[in-house]
Coordinates of C-alpha atoms in Angstrom, one line a residue:
Chain W
M241 CA 46.7 3.5 12.9
T242 CA 45.9 0.5 15.2
I243 CA 42.2 -0.3 15.5
G244 CA 40.9 -2.4 18.3
L245 CA 37.9 -4.4 17.4
I246 CA 35.7 -5.6 20.3
G247 CA 33.3 -8.1 18.7
V248 CA 34.5 -9.8 15.5
G249 CA 31.1 -10.7 14.0
L250 CA 29.2 -9.6 10.9
I251 CA 29.4 -5.9 11.5
G252 CA 32.8 -5.5 13.1
G253 CA 34.3 -8.1 10.7
S254 CA 32.9 -6.3 7.7
M255 CA 34.2 -3.0 8.9
A256 CA 37.7 -4.4 9.5
L257 CA 37.9 -6.0 6.1
K258 CA 37.1 -2.8 4.3
L259 CA 39.2 -0.5 6.6
K260 CA 42.2 -2.8 5.9
E261 CA 41.5 -2.9 2.2
K262 CA 41.5 0.9 2.1
N263 CA 44.7 1.0 4.1
F264 CA 42.9 3.1 6.8
A265 CA 43.9 0.6 9.4
Q266 CA 47.5 -0.6 9.5
K267 CA 46.8 -3.1 12.2
I268 CA 43.6 -4.5 13.6
I269 CA 43.7 -6.3 17.0
G270 CA 40.6 -8.2 18.2
F271 CA 38.9 -9.3 21.3
D272 CA 35.7 -11.3 21.5
K273 CA 34.2 -13.4 24.3
S274 CA 33.9 -16.3 21.7
E275 CA 37.3 -17.9 21.3
V276 CA 36.0 -19.7 18.2
H277 CA 35.0 -16.4 16.5
L278 CA 38.4 -14.9 17.4
L279 CA 40.3 -17.8 15.8
M280 CA 38.0 -17.7 12.8
A281 CA 38.5 -13.9 12.4
K282 CA 42.3 -14.4 12.5
D283 CA 42.0 -17.1 9.9
L284 CA 39.8 -14.9 7.7
N285 CA 42.3 -12.0 8.0
I286 CA 39.7 -9.9 9.7
I287 CA 42.1 -9.2 12.5
D288 CA 45.9 -9.4 12.5
E289 CA 46.2 -10.3 16.2
I290 CA 44.1 -11.8 19.0
T291 CA 44.6 -9.8 22.2
T292 CA 43.1 -9.4 25.7
F293 CA 40.5 -6.8 26.6
E294 CA 43.1 -4.8 28.7
N295 CA 45.7 -4.8 26.0
L296 CA 43.3 -3.9 23.3
V297 CA 42.1 -0.8 25.2
Q298 CA 45.7 0.2 25.8
D299 CA 47.2 -0.4 22.4
S300 CA 44.4 1.0 20.1
D301 CA 44.1 4.5 18.6
L302 CA 40.5 3.7 17.7
I303 CA 38.3 1.2 19.4
I304 CA 35.3 -0.1 17.6
I305 CA 32.7 -1.8 19.8
A306 CA 30.6 -4.1 17.6
L307 CA 28.5 -6.0 20.0
P308 CA 24.8 -6.6 20.6
V309 CA 23.4 -3.4 22.2
E310 CA 22.9 -4.8 25.7
A311 CA 26.5 -5.9 25.8
T312 CA 27.6 -2.5 24.5
K313 CA 26.0 -0.9 27.5
V314 CA 28.2 -3.0 29.8
V315 CA 31.4 -2.8 27.8
L316 CA 31.4 0.8 26.7
P317 CA 31.8 2.3 30.3
E318 CA 34.5 -0.3 31.0
V319 CA 36.4 0.8 27.9
L320 CA 36.0 4.5 28.7
D321 CA 37.3 3.9 32.2
R322 CA 40.6 2.7 30.8
I323 CA 41.4 4.8 27.7
S324 CA 44.1 7.4 27.2
D325 CA 43.2 11.1 26.3
K326 CA 43.7 10.5 22.6
T327 CA 41.9 7.2 22.1
V328 CA 38.6 7.4 20.2
V329 CA 35.9 4.9 20.9
M330 CA 32.9 4.3 18.7
D331 CA 30.0 1.9 18.8
V332 CA 27.9 0.6 15.9
G333 CA 24.6 -0.4 17.6
S334 CA 21.1 -0.2 16.2
T335 CA 19.9 1.7 19.2
K336 CA 21.4 5.0 20.4
Q337 CA 19.4 6.4 23.3
E338 CA 20.2 4.0 26.1
I339 CA 23.8 3.7 25.0
T340 CA 24.4 7.5 25.0
N341 CA 22.5 7.8 28.3
I342 CA 24.7 5.3 30.1
V343 CA 27.9 7.3 29.5
E344 CA 26.4 10.7 29.7
Q345 CA 28.2 11.6 32.9
H346 CA 31.3 9.6 32.2
P347 CA 34.5 11.8 32.5
N348 CA 35.7 10.4 29.1
R349 CA 32.3 10.8 27.4
K350 CA 33.9 13.1 24.8
N351 CA 36.2 10.4 23.5
F352 CA 33.2 8.4 22.5
V353 CA 31.2 8.8 19.3
A354 CA 27.8 7.1 19.1
S355 CA 27.0 5.8 15.6
H356 CA 25.1 3.3 13.6
P357 CA 26.0 2.1 10.1
M358 CA 22.7 1.0 8.6
W359 CA 23.5 -2.3 7.1
G360 CA 23.1 -5.9 8.1
T361 CA 22.0 -9.2 6.9
E362 CA 20.2 -12.1 8.4
N363 CA 23.5 -13.8 9.0
S364 CA 26.0 -13.4 11.8
G365 CA 29.5 -14.2 12.9
P366 CA 32.9 -13.5 11.2
K367 CA 32.2 -15.9 8.3
A368 CA 29.3 -13.7 7.2
A369 CA 31.6 -10.6 7.1
T370 CA 32.2 -9.0 3.7
S371 CA 34.2 -5.9 2.6
E372 CA 31.4 -5.0 0.2
A373 CA 28.9 -4.4 3.0
F374 CA 28.4 -0.7 3.6
S375 CA 28.8 1.1 0.3
N376 CA 26.1 3.8 -0.3
R377 CA 24.2 3.0 2.9
A378 CA 23.5 5.5 5.6
A379 CA 25.8 5.9 8.6
V380 CA 24.2 7.9 11.5
I381 CA 26.4 9.8 14.0
C382 CA 24.4 10.7 17.1
N383 CA 24.8 13.6 19.6
H384 CA 28.1 14.6 18.0
E385 CA 28.1 17.8 20.1
D386 CA 28.9 15.5 23.1
S387 CA 32.1 14.2 21.5
Y388 CA 35.5 15.9 20.9
D389 CA 35.8 17.3 17.4
F390 CA 38.8 15.1 16.7
A391 CA 36.8 12.1 17.7
V392 CA 33.9 12.9 15.4
E393 CA 36.4 13.7 12.6
L394 CA 38.0 10.2 13.0
V395 CA 34.7 8.4 13.0
K396 CA 33.6 10.4 9.9
Q397 CA 36.8 9.2 8.2
V398 CA 35.9 5.6 9.1
Y399 CA 32.5 5.9 7.5
E400 CA 34.0 7.7 4.5
N401 CA 36.3 4.8 4.0
L402 CA 33.4 2.5 4.2
E403 CA 31.8 4.6 1.4
M404 CA 28.8 5.4 3.5
N405 CA 26.5 8.5 3.5
I406 CA 26.9 10.2 6.8
L407 CA 23.9 11.7 8.6
Y408 CA 23.9 13.6 12.0
M409 CA 21.0 13.0 14.3
D410 CA 20.0 13.2 17.9
A411 CA 19.9 9.8 19.6
D412 CA 16.2 10.0 20.5
K413 CA 15.3 10.9 16.9
H414 CA 17.5 8.0 15.6
D415 CA 15.7 5.5 17.8
V416 CA 12.3 6.7 16.5
H417 CA 13.3 6.6 12.9
T418 CA 15.0 3.1 13.1
A419 CA 11.8 1.8 14.8
Y420 CA 9.9 2.7 11.6
I421 CA 12.6 1.9 9.1
S422 CA 14.3 -1.2 10.5
H423 CA 13.0 -2.6 13.7
I424 CA 9.4 -3.1 12.7
S425 CA 10.5 -4.9 9.5
H426 CA 12.1 -7.5 11.6
I427 CA 9.0 -8.0 13.8
T428 CA 6.8 -8.3 10.7
S429 CA 9.1 -10.8 9.2
Y430 CA 9.4 -12.9 12.4
A431 CA 5.6 -12.8 12.8
L432 CA 5.1 -13.8 9.1
A433 CA 7.5 -16.8 9.6
N434 CA 5.6 -17.8 12.7
T435 CA 2.3 -17.5 10.8
V436 CA 3.4 -19.7 8.0
L437 CA 5.0 -22.2 10.4
E438 CA 1.7 -22.3 12.4
K439 CA -0.6 -22.6 9.4
E440 CA 1.4 -24.6 7.0
R441 CA 2.3 -27.8 8.6
E442 CA 3.7 -29.3 5.4
E443 CA 7.3 -28.0 5.5
D444 CA 8.1 -29.6 2.1
T445 CA 5.3 -27.5 0.6
I446 CA 6.7 -24.3 2.0
F447 CA 10.1 -25.2 0.6
Q448 CA 8.7 -26.2 -2.8
L449 CA 6.4 -23.3 -3.3
A450 CA 8.3 -20.5 -1.7
S451 CA 8.3 -17.7 -4.2
S452 CA 10.8 -14.9 -4.4
G453 CA 8.3 -12.6 -2.8
F454 CA 7.9 -14.8 0.2
S455 CA 11.6 -15.3 0.6
S456 CA 12.1 -11.6 0.4
T457 CA 9.6 -10.7 3.1
V458 CA 10.6 -13.6 5.4
R459 CA 14.4 -13.2 5.0
L460 CA 14.8 -11.1 8.1
A461 CA 13.1 -13.8 10.2
K462 CA 16.4 -15.7 10.0
S463 CA 18.0 -13.0 12.1
H464 CA 19.4 -14.1 15.5
P465 CA 17.7 -13.3 18.8
E466 CA 21.1 -12.5 20.4
M467 CA 21.1 -9.3 18.3
W468 CA 17.5 -8.5 18.2
V469 CA 16.0 -9.1 21.7
P470 CA 18.4 -6.4 23.1
I471 CA 17.4 -3.9 20.3
F472 CA 13.7 -4.4 21.0
K473 CA 14.3 -4.2 24.7
Q474 CA 16.1 -0.9 24.4
N475 CA 13.8 0.6 21.8
K476 CA 10.6 -0.8 23.4
E477 CA 8.5 2.3 23.4
N478 CA 9.1 3.3 19.8
V479 CA 8.8 -0.2 18.6
L480 CA 5.5 -0.7 20.4
D481 CA 4.2 2.6 18.9
V482 CA 5.0 1.5 15.4
L483 CA 3.8 -2.1 16.0
N484 CA 0.4 -0.8 17.2
E485 CA 0.1 1.2 14.0
H486 CA 1.1 -1.8 11.9
I487 CA -1.6 -4.0 13.5
S488 CA -4.2 -1.3 12.9
Q489 CA -3.0 -1.1 9.2
L490 CA -3.4 -4.9 8.9
K491 CA -6.9 -4.6 10.4
K492 CA -7.9 -2.2 7.6
F493 CA -7.0 -5.0 5.1
K494 CA -8.9 -7.5 7.2
S495 CA -12.0 -5.2 7.3
A496 CA -11.8 -4.4 3.5
L497 CA -11.8 -8.2 2.8
E498 CA -14.5 -9.1 5.3
K499 CA -16.8 -6.4 4.0
E500 CA -15.8 -7.2 0.4
N501 CA -15.0 -3.5 0.1
F502 CA -12.7 -3.9 -2.8
D503 CA -12.6 -0.1 -3.5
F504 CA -11.1 0.4 0.0
L505 CA -8.7 -2.5 -0.6
E506 CA -7.5 -0.8 -3.8
E507 CA -7.2 2.5 -1.9
L508 CA -5.0 0.8 0.7
I509 CA -2.8 -0.7 -2.0
V510 CA -2.5 2.5 -4.0
N511 CA -1.4 4.3 -0.8
A512 CA 1.2 1.6 -0.2
N513 CA 2.5 1.9 -3.7
R514 CA 3.7 5.4 -2.8
I515 CA 6.7 3.8 -1.2
R516 CA 8.0 3.1 -4.7
G517 CA 8.3 6.9 -5.3
I518 CA 10.1 7.3 -2.1
L519 CA 12.5 4.4 -2.2
D520 CA 13.3 4.7 -5.9
K521 CA 14.2 8.4 -5.9
Chain A
M1273 CA 4.3 -24.2 -32.9
T1274 CA 2.3 -21.0 -32.9
I1275 CA 1.6 -19.6 -29.4
G1276 CA -1.1 -17.1 -28.8
L1277 CA -0.4 -14.8 -25.9
I1278 CA -3.4 -13.0 -24.3
G1279 CA -1.8 -10.4 -22.1
V1280 CA 1.7 -9.3 -22.9
G1281 CA 2.8 -8.1 -19.4
L1282 CA 5.4 -9.2 -17.0
I1283 CA 4.4 -12.9 -16.8
G1284 CA 3.2 -13.5 -20.4
G1285 CA 6.1 -11.5 -21.7
S1286 CA 8.7 -13.4 -19.7
M1287 CA 7.3 -16.7 -20.8
A1288 CA 7.3 -15.6 -24.4
L1289 CA 10.9 -14.5 -24.3
K1290 CA 12.1 -17.8 -22.9
L1291 CA 10.0 -20.0 -25.1
K1292 CA 11.3 -18.3 -28.2
E1293 CA 14.9 -18.4 -26.9
K1294 CA 14.4 -22.2 -26.4
N1295 CA 12.9 -22.5 -29.8
F1296 CA 9.8 -24.1 -28.3
A1297 CA 7.7 -21.4 -30.0
Q1298 CA 8.3 -20.8 -33.7
K1299 CA 5.9 -17.9 -33.7
I1300 CA 4.2 -15.9 -31.0
I1301 CA 1.1 -13.8 -31.8
G1302 CA -0.3 -11.4 -29.2
F1303 CA -3.4 -9.7 -28.1
D1304 CA -3.9 -7.3 -25.2
K1305 CA -6.5 -4.7 -24.4
S1306 CA -3.7 -2.2 -24.1
E1307 CA -2.5 -1.0 -27.6
V1308 CA 0.5 0.6 -26.0
H1309 CA 1.6 -2.7 -24.4
L1310 CA 1.1 -4.5 -27.6
L1311 CA 3.3 -2.1 -29.6
M1312 CA 5.9 -2.3 -26.8
A1313 CA 5.8 -6.1 -26.8
K1314 CA 6.3 -6.2 -30.6
D1315 CA 9.2 -3.7 -30.2
L1316 CA 10.8 -5.8 -27.5
N1317 CA 10.4 -9.0 -29.6
I1318 CA 8.2 -10.6 -27.1
I1319 CA 5.6 -11.2 -29.8
D1320 CA 6.2 -11.6 -33.6
E1321 CA 2.8 -10.2 -34.6
I1322 CA -0.1 -8.2 -33.2
T1323 CA -3.4 -9.8 -33.9
T1324 CA -7.1 -9.7 -33.0
F1325 CA -8.7 -11.9 -30.3
E1326 CA -10.6 -13.9 -32.9
N1327 CA -7.6 -14.5 -35.1
L1328 CA -5.4 -15.4 -32.1
V1329 CA -7.8 -18.1 -30.9
Q1330 CA -8.1 -19.5 -34.4
D1331 CA -4.4 -19.4 -35.4
S1332 CA -2.7 -20.7 -32.2
D1333 CA -1.8 -24.3 -31.2
L1334 CA -1.3 -23.1 -27.6
I1335 CA -3.1 -20.2 -26.0
I1336 CA -1.5 -18.7 -22.9
I1337 CA -3.9 -16.4 -20.9
A1338 CA -1.6 -14.2 -18.8
L1339 CA -4.1 -11.7 -17.3
P1340 CA -5.1 -10.5 -13.9
V1341 CA -7.3 -13.3 -12.4
E1342 CA -10.6 -11.6 -12.6
A1343 CA -10.1 -10.9 -16.3
T1344 CA -9.1 -14.5 -16.8
K1345 CA -12.5 -15.6 -15.4
V1346 CA -14.1 -13.6 -18.3
V1347 CA -11.7 -14.3 -21.1
L1348 CA -11.1 -18.1 -20.5
P1349 CA -14.7 -19.2 -21.3
E1350 CA -14.7 -16.9 -24.4
V1351 CA -11.6 -18.6 -25.6
L1352 CA -12.9 -22.1 -24.9
D1353 CA -16.1 -21.3 -26.8
R1354 CA -14.0 -20.7 -30.0
I1355 CA -11.1 -23.2 -30.0
S1356 CA -10.6 -26.2 -32.2
D1357 CA -10.4 -29.8 -30.8
K1358 CA -6.6 -29.7 -30.8
T1359 CA -6.0 -26.3 -29.3
V1360 CA -4.5 -26.3 -25.8
V1361 CA -5.3 -23.4 -23.4
M1362 CA -3.5 -22.5 -20.2
D1363 CA -3.7 -19.8 -17.7
V1364 CA -1.0 -18.6 -15.3
G1365 CA -3.1 -17.0 -12.5
S1366 CA -2.2 -16.8 -8.8
T1367 CA -5.6 -18.3 -7.8
K1368 CA -7.0 -21.5 -9.2
Q1369 CA -10.3 -22.4 -7.5
E1370 CA -12.6 -19.8 -9.1
I1371 CA -10.9 -20.1 -12.4
T1372 CA -11.4 -23.9 -12.5
N1373 CA -14.9 -23.6 -11.2
I1374 CA -16.1 -21.2 -13.9
V1375 CA -15.2 -23.6 -16.7
E1376 CA -16.1 -26.8 -14.8
Q1377 CA -19.1 -27.5 -17.1
H1378 CA -17.6 -26.1 -20.3
P1379 CA -17.7 -28.6 -23.2
N1380 CA -14.1 -27.8 -24.0
R1381 CA -12.9 -27.9 -20.3
K1382 CA -10.5 -30.7 -21.1
N1383 CA -8.5 -28.5 -23.6
F1384 CA -7.7 -26.2 -20.7
V1385 CA -4.9 -26.7 -18.2
A1386 CA -5.0 -24.6 -15.0
S1387 CA -1.5 -23.6 -13.8
H1388 CA 0.5 -21.2 -11.8
P1389 CA 4.2 -20.4 -12.4
M1390 CA 5.4 -19.1 -9.0
W1391 CA 7.4 -16.2 -9.9
G1392 CA 6.8 -12.4 -10.1
T1393 CA 8.2 -9.1 -9.3
E1394 CA 6.8 -5.8 -8.0
N1395 CA 7.0 -4.5 -11.6
S1396 CA 4.5 -5.0 -14.4
G1397 CA 4.1 -4.5 -18.1
P1398 CA 6.1 -5.9 -21.1
K1399 CA 9.2 -3.7 -20.2
A1400 CA 9.6 -5.7 -17.0
A1401 CA 9.6 -9.0 -18.8
T1402 CA 12.8 -11.1 -18.7
S1403 CA 13.7 -14.5 -20.1
E1404 CA 15.6 -15.3 -16.8
A1405 CA 12.4 -15.2 -14.8
F1406 CA 11.3 -18.7 -14.0
S1407 CA 14.3 -21.0 -13.6
N1408 CA 14.2 -23.3 -10.6
R1409 CA 10.9 -21.9 -9.3
A1410 CA 7.8 -24.0 -8.8
A1411 CA 5.1 -24.3 -11.4
V1412 CA 1.9 -25.8 -10.2
I1413 CA -0.5 -27.6 -12.5
C1414 CA -4.0 -28.0 -10.9
N1415 CA -6.7 -30.5 -11.4
H1416 CA -4.8 -32.2 -14.2
E1417 CA -7.3 -35.1 -14.3
D1418 CA -9.9 -32.6 -15.7
S1419 CA -7.7 -32.0 -18.8
Y1420 CA -6.8 -34.1 -21.8
D1421 CA -3.5 -35.9 -21.3
F1422 CA -2.1 -34.3 -24.5
A1423 CA -3.0 -30.9 -23.1
V1424 CA -1.2 -31.6 -19.7
E1425 CA 1.7 -33.0 -21.6
L1426 CA 2.1 -29.8 -23.7
V1427 CA 1.8 -27.5 -20.6
K1428 CA 4.4 -29.7 -18.9
Q1429 CA 6.7 -29.1 -21.8
V1430 CA 6.1 -25.4 -21.5
Y1431 CA 7.2 -25.4 -17.9
E1432 CA 10.2 -27.7 -18.6
N1433 CA 11.3 -25.2 -21.2
L1434 CA 11.0 -22.5 -18.6
E1435 CA 13.2 -24.7 -16.4
M1436 CA 10.7 -24.8 -13.6
N1437 CA 9.9 -27.6 -11.1
I1438 CA 6.5 -28.9 -11.8
L1439 CA 4.1 -29.8 -9.0
Y1440 CA 0.6 -31.3 -9.3
M1441 CA -2.0 -30.1 -6.8
D1442 CA -5.8 -29.7 -6.4
A1443 CA -7.0 -26.1 -7.1
D1444 CA -8.4 -25.7 -3.5
K1445 CA -5.1 -26.9 -2.0
H1446 CA -3.2 -24.5 -4.2
D1447 CA -5.3 -21.6 -3.0
V1448 CA -4.7 -22.5 0.6
H1449 CA -1.0 -22.8 0.2
T1450 CA -0.5 -19.7 -1.9
A1451 CA -2.5 -17.7 0.7
Y1452 CA 0.3 -18.8 3.2
I1453 CA 3.3 -18.6 1.0
S1454 CA 2.6 -15.6 -1.3
H1455 CA -0.6 -13.7 -0.7
I1456 CA -0.1 -12.9 3.0
S1457 CA 3.4 -11.6 2.2
H1458 CA 1.9 -9.0 0.0
I1459 CA -0.6 -7.8 2.6
T1460 CA 2.1 -7.6 5.2
S1461 CA 4.3 -5.6 2.9
Y1462 CA 1.5 -3.2 1.9
A1463 CA 0.5 -2.7 5.5
L1464 CA 4.2 -2.2 6.5
A1465 CA 4.5 0.5 3.8
N1466 CA 1.3 2.2 5.0
T1467 CA 2.6 2.0 8.6
V1468 CA 5.8 3.8 7.7
L1469 CA 4.0 6.3 5.5
E1470 CA 1.6 7.0 8.3
K1471 CA 4.2 7.3 11.1
E1472 CA 7.2 8.7 9.2
R1473 CA 6.1 12.0 7.7
E1474 CA 9.7 12.9 6.7
E1475 CA 9.9 11.2 3.3
D1476 CA 13.6 12.2 2.9
T1477 CA 14.4 10.4 6.2
I1478 CA 12.8 7.2 4.9
F1479 CA 14.8 7.5 1.7
Q1480 CA 18.1 8.3 3.5
L1481 CA 17.8 5.7 6.2
A1482 CA 16.1 2.8 4.3
S1483 CA 18.2 -0.2 5.1
S1484 CA 18.4 -3.3 2.9
G1485 CA 16.2 -5.1 5.5
F1486 CA 13.4 -2.5 5.1
S1487 CA 13.7 -2.5 1.3
S1488 CA 13.5 -6.2 1.3
T1489 CA 10.3 -6.5 3.4
V1490 CA 8.6 -3.5 1.7
R1491 CA 9.5 -4.5 -1.9
L1492 CA 6.2 -6.2 -2.6
A1493 CA 4.3 -3.1 -1.5
K1494 CA 5.2 -1.7 -4.9
S1495 CA 3.0 -4.3 -6.6
H1496 CA 0.1 -3.0 -8.6
P1497 CA -3.6 -3.2 -7.4
E1498 CA -4.7 -4.3 -10.9
M1499 CA -3.1 -7.6 -10.2
W1500 CA -3.6 -8.0 -6.5
V1501 CA -7.1 -6.8 -5.7
P1502 CA -8.5 -9.6 -7.9
I1503 CA -6.3 -12.2 -6.2
F1504 CA -7.4 -11.2 -2.7
K1505 CA -11.0 -11.1 -3.9
Q1506 CA -10.9 -14.6 -5.3
N1507 CA -8.9 -16.0 -2.4
K1508 CA -10.7 -14.1 0.3
E1509 CA -11.5 -16.9 2.7
N1510 CA -8.0 -18.3 2.8
V1511 CA -6.3 -14.9 2.9
L1512 CA -8.5 -13.8 5.8
D1513 CA -7.7 -17.0 7.7
V1514 CA -4.0 -16.4 7.4
L1515 CA -4.3 -12.7 8.0
N1516 CA -6.1 -13.4 11.3
E1517 CA -3.3 -15.7 12.3
H1518 CA -0.7 -13.1 11.3
I1519 CA -2.4 -10.4 13.4
S1520 CA -2.5 -12.8 16.4
Q1521 CA 1.2 -13.6 15.9
L1522 CA 2.0 -9.9 15.9
K1523 CA 0.0 -9.5 19.1
K1524 CA 2.3 -12.0 20.8
F1525 CA 5.2 -9.7 20.0
K1526 CA 3.2 -6.8 21.3
S1527 CA 2.4 -8.6 24.5
A1528 CA 6.0 -9.7 25.0
L1529 CA 7.2 -6.1 24.7
E1530 CA 4.4 -4.6 26.8
K1531 CA 5.0 -7.1 29.6
E1532 CA 8.8 -6.9 29.2
N1533 CA 8.8 -10.7 28.9
F1534 CA 12.0 -10.9 27.0
D1535 CA 12.2 -14.7 27.4
F1536 CA 8.9 -15.0 25.5
L1537 CA 10.2 -12.6 22.9
E1538 CA 13.3 -14.7 22.4
E1539 CA 11.1 -17.8 22.1
L1540 CA 9.1 -16.2 19.4
I1541 CA 12.2 -15.3 17.5
V1542 CA 13.8 -18.7 17.9
N1543 CA 10.6 -20.2 16.5
A1544 CA 10.7 -17.9 13.5
N1545 CA 14.3 -18.7 12.9
R1546 CA 13.2 -22.3 12.0
I1547 CA 12.2 -20.8 8.6
R1548 CA 15.9 -20.8 7.8
G1549 CA 16.1 -24.5 8.0
I1550 CA 13.1 -24.9 5.7
L1551 CA 14.0 -22.3 3.1
D1552 CA 17.7 -23.1 2.9
K1553 CA 17.3 -26.8 2.5

């Protein structure tokens, strides 16, 4: 099978490496608006061939769109305009509602499968790609009833080859859950970094003292705006909803401290500790 | 040298394992209010011998107090009351101001060295101890001018054997910096866990979808209240100061989203990205 990869960064690159390793893809052809990334991806054996957008759409059995979510909204309809009956198109974006909405009425909608492999790092670009990325993580396939069965089946095989756990979910539900589980973590981490940068003017001290705990909570603050501004934009309502809750949770800690109500503080922490039982099942 | 370990949990246990591995300690005797932890520590070869508080103080060349910081405030003066001229006493607590204040006027103050090895995990107890804990992390020695030179020298050797980078700092400065670098991370993480637990009633969904990003920001929320309530209590003013800043940073994200001011959102993220340059020096 020939796979056409639109976007040869962290996610697309990592998928390509694994799908070639598994021999699921015989040939991977790539297109990216960044010439530098394309050359890098060829060098790193992420893609076998650099091609044009038109040739990629024409020559691929499966097209993977691995772009920031605002770009996906533009490129996906352009791809669907040009594909053959048998071509399957998938995206891998962190939001699903706006992306599925935009192609809802497209005559080739059923060739498209909306999905989201839940993995990422704070790094980006083809150099950050790794074939060990996705194992044992969740891959969500959304609104599968709007896609051809053969298309869903192929995308399922993609995620099986990436060794992911496949879940089916409505796009609107997906966007609610990812606001809780993923998007708010990034806002928290960005805000934490900005807090420390605002309060701690001695950068050397940050560097010298940074504990593993700090590094862990602030890791996501290294993530690029090119990816995250579009996600927050598309998932604005859900993210705002969770962000409001998060601010009110922080205010409980503030109130407990201000009033020296250490029993309440303990209660808040004991409640938070429940996350251990859920994550370490 | 015989080391007396008061508190055989994660931090004390990890120090003991490494100091024995390095042959810095010939014998480690232990005391803990938990009989279960003492037996566990003996089983795990963290300590060679279980002893009483009185015998530990009498028989040790170096006494390491590795207790939650409120307990340290009680135990430290009791230890100093009973030591010989040559005994060195160190603590390893995450706050330094109240601990140094409480023994400021003690006749044996100079036998005590206040310090803080900046490492920890979300786990606790002797079973979580590991000899690989401290390497390349910062160890802060506070108010060293209030201690005998020979005492500071010995504690310096302890941290050198733990392969840590030693910094000297005033206790008040230490508490300001750790509020930024460590304590606020824990509050953020607790509040994030409480947010998700409040909003996301489907625990299975949290478990299934939890991305590496979420796990990373929420990891510290597993940390026990026994350790953290006392830290927040002792460092209340500094923590509140940073917490207020953190809430106002989060409100900037909220405002950018509400007003759909995506340029401002990008600006906030670009600023947060600066943490990469500082942490990855």
